[in-house]
Every structure is written in C-alpha cells, then in structure tokens.
Short mmCIF file of C-alpha atoms in Angstrom, two decimals:
data_model
loop_
_atom_site.label_atom_id
_atom_site.label_comp_id
_atom_site.label_asym_id
_atom_site.label_seq_id
_atom_site.Cartn_x
_atom_site.Cartn_y
_atom_site.Cartn_z
CA UNK Y 20 13.34 13.83 2.69
CA UNK Y 21 10.60 12.45 4.98
CA UNK Y 22 9.39 8.87 4.61
CA UNK Y 23 5.94 7.58 5.54
CA UNK Y 24 4.81 4.00 5.94
CA UNK Y 25 1.15 3.14 5.42
CA UNK Y 26 0.39 -0.17 7.09
CA UNK Y 27 -2.44 -2.41 5.91
CA UNK Y 28 -3.94 -5.67 7.15
CA UNK Y 29 -1.44 -7.35 9.45
CA UNK Y 30 0.49 -4.11 10.04
CA UNK Y 31 -1.68 -1.86 12.19
CA UNK Y 32 1.38 -0.97 14.22
CA UNK Y 33 5.14 -1.56 14.17
CA UNK Y 34 6.49 -2.65 17.55
CA UNK Y 35 10.03 -1.60 16.57
CA UNK Y 36 8.81 1.96 15.91
CA UNK Y 37 9.79 4.32 18.72
CA UNK Y 38 6.87 6.75 18.86
CA UNK Y 39 7.81 10.35 19.61
CA UNK Y 40 4.42 11.93 19.03
CA UNK Y 41 1.26 11.95 16.96
CA UNK Y 42 -0.47 14.40 14.67
CA UNK Y 43 -4.16 14.77 13.92
CA UNK Y 44 -4.59 16.55 10.60
CA UNK Y 45 -7.75 18.24 9.34
CA UNK Y 46 -8.07 17.98 5.56
CA UNK Y 47 -10.52 19.39 3.00
CA UNK Y 48 -11.52 15.79 2.31
CA UNK Y 49 -12.45 14.69 5.82
CA UNK Y 50 -10.68 12.66 8.48
CA UNK Y 51 -7.72 10.35 7.81
CA UNK Y 52 -7.95 6.71 8.90
CA UNK Y 53 -6.09 7.33 12.16
CA UNK Y 54 -3.74 9.80 13.84
CA UNK Y 55 -0.33 10.00 12.16
CA UNK Y 56 2.34 8.50 14.41
CA UNK Y 57 5.69 10.27 14.41
CA UNK Y 58 8.63 8.13 15.36
CA UNK Y 59 11.94 6.52 14.65
CA UNK Y 60 12.63 3.17 13.04
CA UNK Y 61 16.18 1.89 12.89
CA UNK Y 62 17.35 5.33 13.99
CA UNK Y 63 15.55 7.19 11.20
CA UNK Y 64 12.57 9.51 11.58
CA UNK Y 65 9.35 8.64 9.77
CA UNK Y 66 5.56 8.90 9.83
CA UNK Y 67 3.30 5.85 10.23
CA UNK Y 68 -0.38 5.60 9.34
CA UNK Y 69 -2.68 2.62 9.88
CA UNK Y 70 -4.63 2.47 6.61
CA UNK Y 71 -7.61 0.65 8.09
CA UNK Y 72 -7.51 2.54 11.38
CA UNK Y 73 -6.34 1.28 14.76
CA UNK Y 74 -8.09 -0.94 15.67
CA UNK Y 75 -8.46 -2.42 12.19
CA UNK Y 76 -12.04 -1.36 11.38
CA UNK Y 77 -12.27 0.47 8.03
CA UNK Y 78 -12.94 -1.80 5.00
CA UNK Y 79 -10.98 -1.16 1.79
CA UNK Y 80 -13.81 0.57 -0.09
CA UNK Y 81 -14.51 2.93 2.83
CA UNK Y 82 -10.96 4.18 3.41
CA UNK Y 83 -10.62 7.94 2.95
CA UNK Y 84 -7.62 7.70 0.64
CA UNK Y 85 -7.69 11.39 -0.23
CA UNK Y 86 -7.55 12.48 3.41
CA UNK Y 87 -4.78 9.98 4.17
CA UNK Y 88 -2.50 11.17 1.36
CA UNK Y 89 -3.35 14.86 1.77
CA UNK Y 90 -2.50 14.66 5.47
CA UNK Y 91 0.87 13.06 4.77
CA UNK Y 92 1.66 15.82 2.30
CA UNK Y 93 0.70 18.42 4.90
CA UNK Y 94 3.18 16.83 7.32
CA UNK Y 95 6.00 17.26 4.82
CA UNK Y 96 6.21 13.66 3.67
CA UNK Y 97 7.93 13.22 0.30
CA UNK Y 98 8.05 9.41 0.04
CA UNK Y 99 5.47 6.77 0.91
CA UNK Y 100 5.81 3.01 1.21
CA UNK Y 101 2.42 1.33 1.24
CA UNK Y 102 2.43 -2.15 2.79
CA UNK Y 103 -0.46 -4.41 1.83
CA UNK Y 104 -1.67 -7.97 2.27
CA UNK Y 105 -2.52 -9.52 -1.10
CA UNK Y 106 -3.54 -12.72 -2.82
CA UNK Y 107 -1.12 -14.54 -5.09
CA UNK Y 108 -2.07 -15.18 -8.73
CA UNK Y 109 1.27 -15.71 -10.47
CA UNK Y 110 3.15 -18.96 -9.94
CA UNK Y 111 5.93 -17.19 -8.00
CA UNK Y 112 3.52 -15.39 -5.67
CA UNK Y 113 3.11 -18.11 -3.04
CA UNK Y 114 1.82 -17.38 0.47
CA UNK Y 115 4.29 -15.41 2.65
CA UNK Y 116 6.22 -14.16 -0.40
CA UNK Y 117 7.07 -10.45 -0.45
CA UNK Y 118 6.67 -8.69 -3.80
CA UNK Y 119 7.65 -5.20 -4.95
CA UNK Y 120 5.21 -4.63 -7.86
CA UNK Y 121 6.12 -2.38 -10.76
CA UNK Y 122 2.72 -2.15 -12.47
CA UNK Y 123 -0.95 -2.17 -11.54
CA UNK Y 124 -4.44 -2.50 -12.97
CA UNK Y 125 -7.35 -0.80 -11.22
CA UNK Y 126 -10.63 -2.74 -11.04
CA UNK Y 127 -12.08 -0.70 -8.17
CA UNK Y 128 -15.07 1.60 -8.62
CA UNK Y 129 -16.99 4.30 -6.81
CA UNK Y 130 -14.04 5.53 -4.78
CA UNK Y 131 -13.05 9.18 -4.50
CA UNK Y 132 -9.94 8.77 -6.58
CA UNK Y 133 -8.58 12.22 -7.46
CA UNK Y 134 -7.84 15.64 -6.01
CA UNK Y 135 -8.56 17.18 -9.43
CA UNK Y 136 -12.35 17.05 -9.44
CA UNK Y 137 -13.89 20.34 -8.30
CA UNK Y 138 -13.26 24.10 -8.59
CA UNK Y 139 -10.52 23.62 -11.17
CA UNK Y 140 -8.89 26.38 -13.18
CA UNK Y 141 -8.00 23.79 -15.81
CA UNK Y 142 -8.27 20.03 -16.35
CA UNK Y 143 -5.24 18.22 -14.90
CA UNK Y 144 -3.81 14.90 -16.06
CA UNK Y 145 -0.88 13.06 -14.48
CA UNK Y 146 1.58 10.71 -16.13
CA UNK Y 147 1.04 7.27 -14.62
CA UNK Y 148 3.07 5.19 -17.06
CA UNK Y 149 5.09 3.85 -14.15
CA UNK Y 150 2.69 3.88 -11.19
CA UNK Y 151 5.41 3.23 -8.63
CA UNK Y 152 8.49 5.39 -8.10
CA UNK Y 153 11.43 3.62 -9.81
CA UNK Y 154 13.98 5.15 -7.42
CA UNK Y 155 12.05 4.18 -4.29
CA UNK Y 156 11.44 0.68 -5.64
CA UNK Y 157 15.15 0.36 -6.39
CA UNK Y 158 16.03 1.36 -2.83
CA UNK Y 159 13.64 -1.22 -1.37
CA UNK Y 160 15.10 -3.93 -3.59
CA UNK Y 161 18.65 -2.86 -2.70
CA UNK Y 162 17.75 -3.02 0.98
CA UNK Y 163 16.31 -6.52 0.53
CA UNK Y 164 19.51 -7.70 -1.13
CA UNK Y 165 21.72 -6.21 1.57
CA UNK Y 166 19.56 -7.68 4.35
CA UNK Y 167 19.32 -11.03 2.49
CA UNK Y 168 15.53 -10.88 2.44
CA UNK Y 169 14.00 -12.75 -0.48
CA UNK Y 170 11.61 -10.63 -2.56
CA UNK Y 171 9.98 -10.80 -5.97
CA UNK Y 172 11.29 -7.68 -7.70
CA UNK Y 173 8.43 -7.10 -10.13
CA UNK Y 174 4.79 -7.91 -10.73
CA UNK Y 175 1.43 -6.42 -11.60
CA UNK Y 176 -0.92 -5.58 -8.75
CA UNK Y 177 -4.64 -5.82 -9.55
CA UNK Y 178 -6.80 -3.69 -7.26
CA UNK Y 179 -10.34 -4.98 -6.66
CA UNK Y 180 -13.19 -3.31 -4.79
CA UNK Y 181 -13.62 -5.57 -1.77
CA UNK Y 182 -14.40 -6.22 0.94
CA UNK Y 183 -15.34 -9.65 -0.39
CA UNK Y 184 -12.71 -11.89 -1.89
CA UNK Y 185 -12.84 -12.64 -5.61
CA UNK Y 186 -14.47 -15.47 -7.54
CA UNK Y 187 -12.49 -18.05 -9.49
CA UNK Y 188 -13.74 -16.50 -12.74
CA UNK Y 189 -12.59 -13.04 -11.67
CA UNK Y 190 -9.12 -14.32 -10.83
CA UNK Y 191 -8.92 -16.13 -14.18
CA UNK Y 192 -9.78 -12.85 -15.91
CA UNK Y 193 -7.15 -11.00 -13.89
CA UNK Y 194 -4.54 -13.63 -14.76
CA UNK Y 195 -5.36 -13.17 -18.46
CA UNK Y 196 -5.00 -9.42 -17.97
CA UNK Y 197 -1.50 -9.99 -16.62
CA UNK Y 198 -2.06 -9.58 -12.87
CA UNK Y 199 0.34 -11.39 -10.54
CA UNK Y 200 -1.19 -10.10 -7.30
CA UNK Y 201 -4.66 -9.14 -6.15
CA UNK Y 202 -5.37 -6.60 -3.41
CA UNK Y 203 -8.03 -4.09 -2.40
CA UNK Y 204 -6.11 -0.97 -1.34
CA UNK Y 205 -3.49 -0.26 -3.99
CA UNK Y 206 -5.69 2.32 -5.70
CA UNK Y 207 -6.33 5.19 -5.54
CA UNK Y 208 -3.52 5.41 -2.96
CA UNK Y 209 -0.79 5.27 -5.61
CA UNK Y 210 -2.35 7.75 -8.03
CA UNK Y 211 -3.24 10.26 -5.29
CA UNK Y 212 0.39 10.26 -4.19
CA UNK Y 213 1.42 10.94 -7.79
CA UNK Y 214 -1.04 13.83 -8.04
CA UNK Y 215 0.72 15.52 -5.11
CA UNK Y 216 4.20 14.74 -6.42
CA UNK Y 217 5.01 12.20 -3.70
CA UNK Y 218 7.18 9.17 -4.47
CA UNK Y 219 5.20 6.00 -3.79
CA UNK Y 220 6.08 2.30 -3.77
CA UNK Y 221 4.31 -0.82 -2.57
CA UNK Y 222 5.45 -3.79 -0.52
CA UNK Y 223 2.96 -6.60 -1.08
CA UNK Y 224 2.86 -9.50 1.37
CA UNK Y 225 1.11 -12.55 -0.07
CA UNK Y 226 -1.42 -13.81 2.48
CA UNK Y 227 -3.02 -16.60 0.41
CA UNK Y 228 -3.38 -18.04 -3.05
CA UNK Y 229 -6.14 -16.22 -4.91
CA UNK Y 230 -9.42 -18.03 -5.60
CA UNK Y 231 -9.03 -21.10 -7.79
CA UNK Y 232 -5.23 -21.00 -8.06
CA UNK Y 233 -5.14 -24.03 -5.76
CA UNK Y 234 -7.99 -26.20 -4.56
CA UNK Y 235 -9.88 -25.40 -1.39
CA UNK Y 236 -11.55 -22.53 0.38
CA UNK Y 237 -9.63 -19.46 1.53
CA UNK Y 238 -9.79 -19.22 5.33
CA UNK Y 239 -8.89 -16.42 7.73
CA UNK Y 240 -6.80 -18.89 9.72
CA UNK Y 241 -4.66 -19.52 6.64
CA UNK Y 242 -4.34 -15.80 5.94
CA UNK Y 243 -3.34 -14.97 9.52
CA UNK Y 244 -0.72 -17.73 9.58
CA UNK Y 245 0.90 -16.55 6.35
CA UNK Y 246 0.77 -12.90 7.37
CA UNK Y 247 2.57 -13.64 10.62
CA UNK Y 248 5.56 -14.87 8.63
CA UNK Y 249 5.28 -12.43 5.74
CA UNK Y 250 4.79 -9.29 7.84
CA UNK Y 251 7.75 -10.16 10.07
CA UNK Y 252 9.91 -10.21 6.93
CA UNK Y 253 8.24 -7.05 5.66
CA UNK Y 254 9.11 -5.21 8.89
CA UNK Y 255 12.71 -6.37 8.57
CA UNK Y 256 12.67 -5.05 5.00
CA UNK Y 257 11.24 -1.71 6.13
CA UNK Y 258 13.98 -1.37 8.74
CA UNK Y 259 16.61 -2.08 6.11
CA UNK Y 260 15.02 0.37 3.66
CA UNK Y 261 14.75 3.12 6.26
CA UNK Y 262 18.44 2.69 7.01
CA UNK Y 263 19.17 3.56 3.35
CA UNK Y 264 16.88 6.59 3.50
CA UNK Y 265 19.30 9.54 3.70
#
C-alpha cells in the first residue's frame, strides 16, 4: 500500500517530509504539475506532488489532472489524500476549520476530466455514488480523533472553475444545492483516481468565508492568515494519518 499526498494552495511542500528522491514521469497526457517527491513522513514512505507546481504557478483550470493521477498510478500509488484550500459556505465551515468531505458537486467545465475518451474498445462508466473512499476517510477521521485534532467529519464540496472567486449569487445557489465548501481543484482529481481504482479522500482547509456569507471583501491577507493556522493542523493530521497507514 503506497500513499500519495497532493498538496494545494498553502501546501507546496511539507517541511517534515524527509525527501529521499524524486521521479519525473512521462505520461500519455503530458507533463504532471511537478516532479514527484519520494520521502518519509512520520517514519512512513509516501509520494508528494505539488498540485499547482513548485513554485505555485499553475491555476486550477490549467492543472493537468490526468497527468498527475496517471503518474501516481505509474509509481505504484494505491491511495491519495488531496489537500485543498477552500471557502466555507456552511455555518460550521469557519476559517481555519479542517473538513473531511463525503460528497461533492462539480460545477467546473472544459477540463480534461476522464481517461475514457479516445480509442476505446467499449464505453466505460464508473460508480461515483460515494466520490471519496469510505475506508480512507475513516482512517483520516480516526487519526484526527487520536491526535485530538478537531475536524468536521462530513460535508459537500462544490468544485468551481476558477481562478476567480465566486459571486454572492453563485454561493447562494451552491448553498441551496447543498454545498458546505467551495473549492477549485476537487474535480476531476477525485473521479480520475476512481477511474484508475485508486482510493481517494480530501482534506479541506477553510481559508475564508465564501462570498456573501459574511460582510466584506475577501482578501489574500485574510486567506494567508487562515491558511497558516489551518495548514499547520492539516500537516499534523497528515502525520497522524500516515502513522496509521500500514
């Protein structure tokens, strides 16, 4: 069992990760976001990938999700934890909160979102009833409890196109649809992992209230401040989860 961590905004690298090497993988779908870092976290081997590249330079709608996931599969990864900065919509999703979503709604468009598109012998459909691996989610939640890290153990992640933030009207629509969180990278990352049979779960770190949830403009200074706290807790959670990864 090999675990990979995909780090998003605020998690371009993990200082506690002891790097033992790196791999550059050529895929049929182009270049991944960055070299894959091989290393150890809390004494356990894993693979780390910076979703937006290192330095942080690839916007959400330009990420080569297919190459990223294909490359991880080629390296023998069987489980993926995607860490992402998000906006909070639900009342419990305040800035700096960590959430482990169990559902998602995809509002993105125009992205290369499937491996099953060309030169097929037959049309392929995947079951996506539960978009996140229940067993991997359960392990993350168990790790949080053991490490006494407060997390929200459910929620619906709404994936928007980006790179702009959303309007008040868009967030109101998403709230009516049942979204608790809003992010820009949750899809097609999750469905591509499912297509290759890889277990996938998401750790969402709330960087700000979504548009219109509270009064005032969303600023990068606010986001950076909340991410500093939230990502520190997320790294502690990753270390605890990796420790349970046998």
